[in-house]
Amino acid sequence: MQFGIFTIGDVTQDPTTGCTPTEGERIDAMTQIALKAEEVGLDVFATGEHHNPPFVPSSPTTHLAYIAAQTKNLILSTSTTLITTNDPVKIAEDYAFLQHLSGGRVDLMMGRGNTGPVYPWFGKDIRKGIPLAVENYHLLRRLWREDVVNWRGEFRTPLNRFTSTPRPLDGVPPFVWHGSIRSTEIAEQAAFYGDGFFHNNIFWNKEHTARMVQIYRDRYEYHGHGRADQAIVGLGGQVFIADTEKEAKDFFRPYFDNAPVYGHGPTLEEFTELTPLTVGTAEQVIERTLQFADWVGDYQRQLFLIDHAGLPLEVVLDQIERLGRDVVPVLREKFEERRPDHVPSDPPTHAYLAAHRDSPHFDVLPGKDL
């Protein structure tokens, strides 16, 4: 099973000191976070894409390429790539280029984003969000899989005998996740193509998360990609770890209370009860995270958000150290103990996809042995 870190790249004032990092300092911090993730044995680093303050990751491929040059094993991903407001031609070329630079250590998560004004900034109509996501992704798949593409759609100018360059590494496109927290149409899109489905459940109760994942699983089986429990699922989560629960809550509380996304709302205790946020010891994080599989079934990727709300870099690096040392090794063992043999342990890697690209059932996975 894959474990990793995802970041939204917010530039947020530290409520305990009043200090706010510069954009350059925040970008450097995100890089150090990725390098620390590889150092402690995590599998994935994923960056968001935003085009408005207070966020900095407006060019994910630039940043991921920079990280790729300094790492050897880390899978580089996104959380999310905006399939609605980016040109599919540009996505196809940028991520194929990143494939070559990273030796195939890249996948990406498609999403519509959570910032409404981004649509007119890029000349798009937010009322067309779902149709844009569907049409743009269909074109992207063709650009990666066909050497010459003729295309006519609703949302962009036609393509006449167009070839996207560079071609995907080894002729194999990156593995794609579809990220959604509430749109059943996106769960259906992921299932239709046999792609992965990522539910970033950081704000949602377990019943909602379970419902969204089950919709995807049922439709994955309906479309003939395998059994429902073989569908490729990823989840988000939030943690803050200390030696004792009291120490964790005392330290994290001012960051929670003042965070732009949920500050001045529910209490830390209320939010912890309603959502997957876990603030406590490593043992508590392990116990809570293991429950996720009881909600959604055995899944393949777990990403944690830990660098938000103005937390100092040194604190975030310590959190990653704790994850790699005290939490993830136990989770790997426990998740695999409960996983049936026919259910994949990991999402498909580039090596796996390249080895099976000629299979007549390319999307059907053989179980744990990926």
Tab-separated table of N, CA, C and O in Angstrom, residues 11-106:
chain	number	residue	atom	x	y	z
A	11	VAL	N	-0.090	29.748	1.951
A	11	VAL	CA	0.803	30.660	2.678
A	11	VAL	C	-0.022	31.260	3.809
A	11	VAL	O	-0.836	32.154	3.598
A	12	THR	N	0.179	30.745	5.024
A	12	THR	CA	-0.679	31.084	6.156
A	12	THR	C	0.161	31.580	7.318
A	12	THR	O	1.215	31.020	7.618
A	13	GLN	N	-0.318	32.601	7.973
A	13	GLN	CA	0.370	33.140	9.144
A	13	GLN	C	0.362	32.136	10.277
A	13	GLN	O	-0.638	31.472	10.550
A	14	ASP	N	1.491	32.008	10.943
A	14	ASP	CA	1.572	31.198	12.156
A	14	ASP	C	0.863	31.965	13.278
A	14	ASP	O	1.309	33.044	13.674
A	15	PRO	N	-0.263	31.440	13.780
A	15	PRO	CA	-1.028	32.208	14.774
A	15	PRO	C	-0.317	32.352	16.112
A	15	PRO	O	-0.698	33.201	16.927
A	16	THR	N	0.706	31.550	16.358
A	16	THR	CA	1.402	31.621	17.646
A	16	THR	C	2.552	32.623	17.627
A	16	THR	O	3.007	33.059	18.685
A	17	THR	N	3.027	32.980	16.446
A	17	THR	CA	4.158	33.911	16.348
A	17	THR	C	3.833	35.152	15.530
A	17	THR	O	4.556	36.155	15.606
A	18	GLY	N	2.786	35.094	14.726
A	18	GLY	CA	2.460	36.206	13.833
A	18	GLY	C	3.299	36.245	12.575
A	18	GLY	O	3.139	37.150	11.748
A	19	CYS	N	4.179	35.263	12.385
A	19	CYS	CA	5.059	35.245	11.221
A	19	CYS	C	4.368	34.576	10.034
A	19	CYS	O	3.692	33.551	10.191
A	20	THR	N	4.556	35.168	8.854
A	20	THR	CA	4.018	34.602	7.621
A	20	THR	C	5.175	34.368	6.660
A	20	THR	O	5.949	35.292	6.391
A	21	PRO	N	5.336	33.150	6.146
A	21	PRO	CA	6.438	32.913	5.207
A	21	PRO	C	6.216	33.665	3.904
A	21	PRO	O	5.082	33.958	3.507
A	22	THR	N	7.310	33.975	3.234
A	22	THR	CA	7.192	34.516	1.883
A	22	THR	C	6.792	33.391	0.937
A	22	THR	O	6.857	32.206	1.285
A	23	GLU	N	6.402	33.770	-0.266
A	23	GLU	CA	6.065	32.744	-1.251
A	23	GLU	C	7.277	31.863	-1.543
A	23	GLU	O	7.154	30.636	-1.667
A	24	GLY	N	8.446	32.477	-1.644
A	24	GLY	CA	9.658	31.697	-1.894
A	24	GLY	C	9.961	30.740	-0.761
A	24	GLY	O	10.367	29.593	-0.996
A	25	GLU	N	9.775	31.189	0.474
A	25	GLU	CA	10.002	30.312	1.623
A	25	GLU	C	9.015	29.151	1.636
A	25	GLU	O	9.374	28.021	1.971
A	26	ARG	N	7.777	29.424	1.249
A	26	ARG	CA	6.773	28.341	1.230
A	26	ARG	C	7.091	27.321	0.147
A	26	ARG	O	6.958	26.111	0.361
A	27	ILE	N	7.515	27.781	-1.012
A	27	ILE	CA	7.892	26.853	-2.088
A	27	ILE	C	9.071	26.000	-1.643
A	27	ILE	O	9.097	24.778	-1.857
A	28	ASP	N	10.058	26.634	-1.026
A	28	ASP	CA	11.212	25.874	-0.527
A	28	ASP	C	10.784	24.868	0.537
A	28	ASP	O	11.282	23.731	0.571
A	29	ALA	N	9.853	25.262	1.390
A	29	ALA	CA	9.369	24.344	2.424
A	29	ALA	C	8.697	23.135	1.803
A	29	ALA	O	8.903	21.995	2.253
A	30	MET	N	7.893	23.328	0.773
A	30	MET	CA	7.237	22.205	0.100
A	30	MET	C	8.271	21.249	-0.489
A	30	MET	O	8.101	20.025	-0.447
A	31	THR	N	9.349	21.804	-1.028
A	31	THR	CA	10.415	20.960	-1.555
A	31	THR	C	11.055	20.143	-0.445
A	31	THR	O	11.269	18.926	-0.585
A	32	GLN	N	11.361	20.790	0.676
A	32	GLN	CA	11.962	20.064	1.794
A	32	GLN	C	11.030	18.983	2.333
A	32	GLN	O	11.486	17.908	2.755
A	33	ILE	N	9.736	19.248	2.308
A	33	ILE	CA	8.756	18.257	2.755
A	33	ILE	C	8.804	17.026	1.866
A	33	ILE	O	8.782	15.886	2.333
A	34	ALA	N	8.874	17.247	0.548
A	34	ALA	CA	8.962	16.116	-0.382
A	34	ALA	C	10.234	15.313	-0.146
A	34	ALA	O	10.210	14.067	-0.123
A	35	LEU	N	11.359	15.993	0.017
A	35	LEU	CA	12.625	15.292	0.228
A	35	LEU	C	12.613	14.512	1.546
A	35	LEU	O	13.149	13.405	1.629
A	36	LYS	N	11.978	15.080	2.554
A	36	LYS	CA	11.872	14.377	3.838
A	36	LYS	C	10.986	13.145	3.691
A	36	LYS	O	11.271	12.089	4.299
A	37	ALA	N	9.930	13.248	2.890
A	37	ALA	CA	9.051	12.095	2.667
A	37	ALA	C	9.835	10.931	2.081
A	37	ALA	O	9.670	9.776	2.501
A	38	GLU	N	10.693	11.212	1.103
A	38	GLU	CA	11.517	10.135	0.538
A	38	GLU	C	12.504	9.605	1.580
A	38	GLU	O	12.701	8.383	1.701
A	39	GLU	N	13.106	10.499	2.339
A	39	GLU	CA	14.115	10.095	3.320
A	39	GLU	C	13.557	9.103	4.330
A	39	GLU	O	14.244	8.148	4.717
A	40	VAL	N	12.303	9.291	4.764
A	40	VAL	CA	11.755	8.425	5.817
A	40	VAL	C	11.004	7.225	5.239
A	40	VAL	O	10.419	6.439	6.001
A	41	GLY	N	11.010	7.068	3.919
A	41	GLY	CA	10.437	5.871	3.329
A	41	GLY	C	8.986	5.967	2.916
A	41	GLY	O	8.348	4.937	2.655
A	42	LEU	N	8.435	7.186	2.832
A	42	LEU	CA	7.089	7.328	2.294
A	42	LEU	C	7.140	7.150	0.774
A	42	LEU	O	8.197	7.256	0.153
A	43	ASP	N	5.984	6.923	0.177
A	43	ASP	CA	5.934	6.537	-1.228
A	43	ASP	C	5.585	7.668	-2.175
A	43	ASP	O	5.987	7.651	-3.343
A	44	VAL	N	4.801	8.650	-1.711
A	44	VAL	CA	4.180	9.609	-2.617
A	44	VAL	C	4.292	11.021	-2.059
A	44	VAL	O	4.115	11.241	-0.847
A	45	PHE	N	4.567	11.971	-2.951
A	45	PHE	CA	4.378	13.387	-2.647
A	45	PHE	C	3.464	13.960	-3.704
A	45	PHE	O	3.709	13.803	-4.907
A	46	ALA	N	2.388	14.622	-3.277
A	46	ALA	CA	1.420	15.201	-4.215
A	46	ALA	C	1.221	16.675	-3.907
A	46	ALA	O	1.113	17.065	-2.737
A	47	THR	N	1.181	17.479	-4.944
A	47	THR	CA	0.969	18.912	-4.783
A	47	THR	C	-0.324	19.335	-5.441
A	47	THR	O	-0.719	18.807	-6.476
A	48	GLY	N	-0.976	20.302	-4.833
A	48	GLY	CA	-2.178	20.871	-5.418
A	48	GLY	C	-1.848	21.805	-6.563
A	48	GLY	O	-0.680	22.058	-6.885
A	49	GLU	N	-2.893	22.320	-7.189
A	49	GLU	CA	-2.760	23.357	-8.221
A	49	GLU	C	-3.741	24.474	-7.903
A	49	GLU	O	-4.953	24.264	-7.849
A	50	HIS	N	-3.208	25.659	-7.652
A	50	HIS	CA	-4.040	26.832	-7.364
A	50	HIS	C	-3.491	28.023	-8.132
A	50	HIS	O	-2.287	28.098	-8.416
A	51	HIS	N	-4.365	28.952	-8.420
A	51	HIS	CA	-3.978	30.132	-9.186
A	51	HIS	C	-4.418	31.417	-8.485
A	51	HIS	O	-4.669	32.431	-9.142
A	52	ASN	N	-4.500	31.362	-7.173
A	52	ASN	CA	-4.938	32.526	-6.406
A	52	ASN	C	-4.244	32.530	-5.048
A	52	ASN	O	-3.951	31.472	-4.485
A	53	PRO	N	-3.979	33.740	-4.525
A	53	PRO	CA	-3.492	33.815	-3.153
A	53	PRO	C	-4.545	33.233	-2.213
A	53	PRO	O	-5.735	33.295	-2.506
A	54	PRO	N	-4.137	32.638	-1.087
A	54	PRO	CA	-2.785	32.580	-0.536
A	54	PRO	C	-2.024	31.321	-0.919
A	54	PRO	O	-1.198	30.847	-0.121
A	55	PHE	N	-2.271	30.744	-2.087
A	55	PHE	CA	-1.632	29.498	-2.492
A	55	PHE	C	-0.517	29.771	-3.504
A	55	PHE	O	-0.610	30.701	-4.304
A	56	VAL	N	0.517	28.906	-3.502
A	56	VAL	CA	1.645	29.108	-4.403
A	56	VAL	C	1.803	28.076	-5.518
A	56	VAL	O	2.497	28.360	-6.493
A	57	PRO	N	1.206	26.882	-5.433
A	57	PRO	CA	1.531	25.866	-6.465
A	57	PRO	C	0.746	26.049	-7.768
A	57	PRO	O	-0.142	25.267	-8.092
A	58	SER	N	1.106	27.075	-8.526
A	58	SER	CA	0.414	27.323	-9.795
A	58	SER	C	1.002	26.517	-10.944
A	58	SER	O	0.392	26.433	-12.014
A	59	SER	N	2.191	25.924	-10.755
A	59	SER	CA	2.851	25.175	-11.823
A	59	SER	C	3.359	23.841	-11.285
A	59	SER	O	4.556	23.665	-11.058
A	60	PRO	N	2.469	22.873	-11.085
A	60	PRO	CA	2.884	21.612	-10.453
A	60	PRO	C	4.001	20.882	-11.184
A	60	PRO	O	4.900	20.325	-10.542
A	61	THR	N	3.973	20.844	-12.527
A	61	THR	CA	5.008	20.078	-13.216
A	61	THR	C	6.388	20.694	-13.033
A	61	THR	O	7.385	19.969	-12.965
A	62	THR	N	6.459	22.014	-12.952
A	62	THR	CA	7.747	22.664	-12.693
A	62	THR	C	8.306	22.198	-11.352
A	62	THR	O	9.475	21.812	-11.241
A	63	HIS	N	7.459	22.226	-10.337
A	63	HIS	CA	7.914	21.857	-9.002
A	63	HIS	C	8.231	20.368	-8.914
A	63	HIS	O	9.252	19.966	-8.343
A	64	LEU	N	7.378	19.530	-9.497
A	64	LEU	CA	7.612	18.093	-9.422
A	64	LEU	C	8.874	17.692	-10.180
A	64	LEU	O	9.582	16.759	-9.768
A	65	ALA	N	9.167	18.365	-11.276
A	65	ALA	CA	10.405	18.078	-11.999
A	65	ALA	C	11.622	18.430	-11.150
A	65	ALA	O	12.623	17.699	-11.141
A	66	TYR	N	11.543	19.536	-10.440
A	66	TYR	CA	12.624	19.946	-9.550
A	66	TYR	C	12.836	18.909	-8.445
A	66	TYR	O	13.968	18.546	-8.109
A	67	ILE	N	11.728	18.407	-7.893
A	67	ILE	CA	11.820	17.371	-6.866
A	67	ILE	C	12.339	16.061	-7.460
A	67	ILE	O	13.127	15.351	-6.837
A	68	ALA	N	11.898	15.737	-8.668
A	68	ALA	CA	12.342	14.499	-9.318
A	68	ALA	C	13.855	14.455	-9.445
A	68	ALA	O	14.479	13.393	-9.300
A	69	ALA	N	14.456	15.610	-9.723
A	69	ALA	CA	15.906	15.671	-9.903
A	69	ALA	C	16.656	15.403	-8.606
A	69	ALA	O	17.854	15.109	-8.636
A	70	GLN	N	15.976	15.489	-7.464
A	70	GLN	CA	16.629	15.322	-6.166
A	70	GLN	C	16.183	14.054	-5.437
A	70	GLN	O	16.551	13.852	-4.274
A	71	THR	N	15.389	13.210	-6.104
A	71	THR	CA	14.882	11.996	-5.470
A	71	THR	C	15.106	10.806	-6.391
A	71	THR	O	15.360	10.966	-7.583
A	72	LYS	N	14.965	9.608	-5.836
A	72	LYS	CA	15.160	8.388	-6.611
A	72	LYS	C	13.943	7.477	-6.604
A	72	LYS	O	13.729	6.732	-7.557
A	73	ASN	N	13.165	7.500	-5.551
A	73	ASN	CA	12.083	6.532	-5.397
A	73	ASN	C	10.698	7.156	-5.297
A	73	ASN	O	9.701	6.484	-5.555
A	74	LEU	N	10.620	8.396	-4.908
A	74	LEU	CA	9.352	9.048	-4.599
A	74	LEU	C	8.459	9.132	-5.832
A	74	LEU	O	8.895	9.563	-6.908
A	75	ILE	N	7.201	8.701	-5.690
A	75	ILE	CA	6.208	8.890	-6.749
A	75	ILE	C	5.689	10.318	-6.649
A	75	ILE	O	5.320	10.793	-5.578
A	76	LEU	N	5.673	10.990	-7.773
A	76	LEU	CA	5.282	12.399	-7.837
A	76	LEU	C	3.870	12.487	-8.397
A	76	LEU	O	3.580	11.969	-9.469
A	77	SER	N	3.003	13.166	-7.668
A	77	SER	CA	1.604	13.194	-8.062
A	77	SER	C	1.034	14.589	-7.854
A	77	SER	O	1.742	15.517	-7.468
A	78	THR	N	-0.254	14.731	-8.131
A	78	THR	CA	-0.937	16.013	-7.966
A	78	THR	C	-2.183	15.818	-7.123
A	78	THR	O	-2.686	14.719	-6.964
A	79	SER	N	-2.676	16.974	-6.612
A	79	SER	CA	-3.846	16.880	-5.734
A	79	SER	C	-4.649	18.206	-5.713
A	79	SER	O	-4.837	18.764	-4.644
A	80	THR	N	-5.091	18.659	-6.848
A	80	THR	CA	-5.353	17.984	-8.106
A	80	THR	C	-4.861	18.815	-9.292
A	80	THR	O	-4.562	19.991	-9.136
A	81	THR	N	-4.829	18.167	-10.494
A	81	THR	CA	-4.631	18.872	-11.755
A	81	THR	C	-6.000	19.301	-12.274
A	81	THR	O	-6.923	18.491	-12.353
A	82	LEU	N	-6.134	20.566	-12.635
A	82	LEU	CA	-7.447	21.096	-13.009
A	82	LEU	C	-7.773	20.710	-14.448
A	82	LEU	O	-7.352	21.343	-15.406
A	83	ILE	N	-8.566	19.659	-14.600
A	83	ILE	CA	-8.932	19.162	-15.913
A	83	ILE	C	-9.925	20.088	-16.600
A	83	ILE	O	-10.099	20.039	-17.820
A	84	THR	N	-10.553	20.975	-15.866
A	84	THR	CA	-11.571	21.860	-16.429
A	84	THR	C	-10.989	23.120	-17.046
A	84	THR	O	-11.470	23.591	-18.080
A	85	THR	N	-9.970	23.692	-16.440
A	85	THR	CA	-9.454	24.980	-16.892
A	85	THR	C	-8.097	24.886	-17.570
A	85	THR	O	-7.629	25.866	-18.147
A	86	ASN	N	-7.445	23.734	-17.511
A	86	ASN	CA	-6.228	23.503	-18.278
A	86	ASN	C	-6.575	22.920	-19.640
A	86	ASN	O	-7.502	22.121	-19.771
A	87	ASP	N	-5.809	23.301	-20.643
A	87	ASP	CA	-5.974	22.721	-21.970
A	87	ASP	C	-5.481	21.275	-21.934
A	87	ASP	O	-4.352	21.012	-21.515
A	88	PRO	N	-6.287	20.307	-22.366
A	88	PRO	CA	-5.842	18.909	-22.368
A	88	PRO	C	-4.555	18.687	-23.156
A	88	PRO	O	-3.771	17.804	-22.804
A	89	VAL	N	-4.341	19.472	-24.220
A	89	VAL	CA	-3.104	19.339	-24.985
A	89	VAL	C	-1.908	19.673	-24.106
A	89	VAL	O	-0.892	18.972	-24.106
A	90	LYS	N	-2.025	20.728	-23.322
A	90	LYS	CA	-0.919	21.138	-22.455
A	90	LYS	C	-0.696	20.127	-21.336
A	90	LYS	O	0.451	19.813	-20.970
A	91	ILE	N	-1.776	19.585	-20.764
A	91	ILE	CA	-1.627	18.545	-19.746
A	91	ILE	C	-0.909	17.333	-20.335
A	91	ILE	O	0.019	16.779	-19.732
A	92	ALA	N	-1.341	16.900	-21.520
A	92	ALA	CA	-0.741	15.725	-22.150
A	92	ALA	C	0.756	15.904	-22.332
A	92	ALA	O	1.551	14.997	-22.041
A	93	GLU	N	1.155	17.066	-22.814
A	93	GLU	CA	2.574	17.295	-23.086
A	93	GLU	C	3.381	17.491	-21.805
A	93	GLU	O	4.471	16.937	-21.660
A	94	ASP	N	2.844	18.269	-20.866
A	94	ASP	CA	3.586	18.552	-19.634
A	94	ASP	C	3.854	17.287	-18.827
A	94	ASP	O	4.966	17.071	-18.322
A	95	TYR	N	2.839	16.436	-18.661
A	95	TYR	CA	3.017	15.272	-17.805
A	95	TYR	C	3.758	14.142	-18.511
A	95	TYR	O	4.433	13.345	-17.848
A	96	ALA	N	3.678	14.069	-19.836
A	96	ALA	CA	4.538	13.132	-20.546
A	96	ALA	C	6.002	13.564	-20.413
A	96	ALA	O	6.897	12.725	-20.221
A	97	PHE	N	6.252	14.856	-20.519
A	97	PHE	CA	7.615	15.377	-20.327
A	97	PHE	C	8.110	15.027	-18.926
A	97	PHE	O	9.251	14.567	-18.739
A	98	LEU	N	7.244	15.212	-17.921
A	98	LEU	CA	7.625	14.892	-16.548
A	98	LEU	C	7.882	13.398	-16.378
A	98	LEU	O	8.781	12.998	-15.628
A	99	GLN	N	7.111	12.562	-17.086
A	99	GLN	CA	7.393	11.128	-17.076
A	99	GLN	C	8.833	10.850	-17.476
A	99	GLN	O	9.544	10.079	-16.824
A	100	HIS	N	9.270	11.438	-18.574
A	100	HIS	CA	10.629	11.200	-19.066
A	100	HIS	C	11.670	11.713	-18.066
A	100	HIS	O	12.676	11.043	-17.818
A	101	LEU	N	11.441	12.880	-17.495
A	101	LEU	CA	12.401	13.435	-16.542
A	101	LEU	C	12.513	12.578	-15.283
A	101	LEU	O	13.595	12.454	-14.709
A	102	SER	N	11.405	11.990	-14.857
A	102	SER	CA	11.378	11.271	-13.582
A	102	SER	C	11.562	9.769	-13.736
A	102	SER	O	11.558	9.044	-12.741
A	103	GLY	N	11.725	9.289	-14.969
A	103	GLY	CA	11.831	7.855	-15.184
A	103	GLY	C	10.538	7.114	-14.909
A	103	GLY	O	10.561	5.945	-14.503
A	104	GLY	N	9.412	7.772	-15.109
A	104	GLY	CA	8.112	7.133	-14.923
A	104	GLY	C	7.534	7.280	-13.533
A	104	GLY	O	6.463	6.726	-13.259
A	105	ARG	N	8.201	8.021	-12.649
A	105	ARG	CA	7.722	8.152	-11.269
A	105	ARG	C	6.658	9.246	-11.157
A	105	ARG	O	6.789	10.193	-10.366
A	106	VAL	N	5.605	9.139	-11.958
A	106	VAL	CA	4.593	10.188	-11.934
A	106	VAL	C	3.219	9.590	-12.209
A	106	VAL	O	3.067	8.695	-13.032
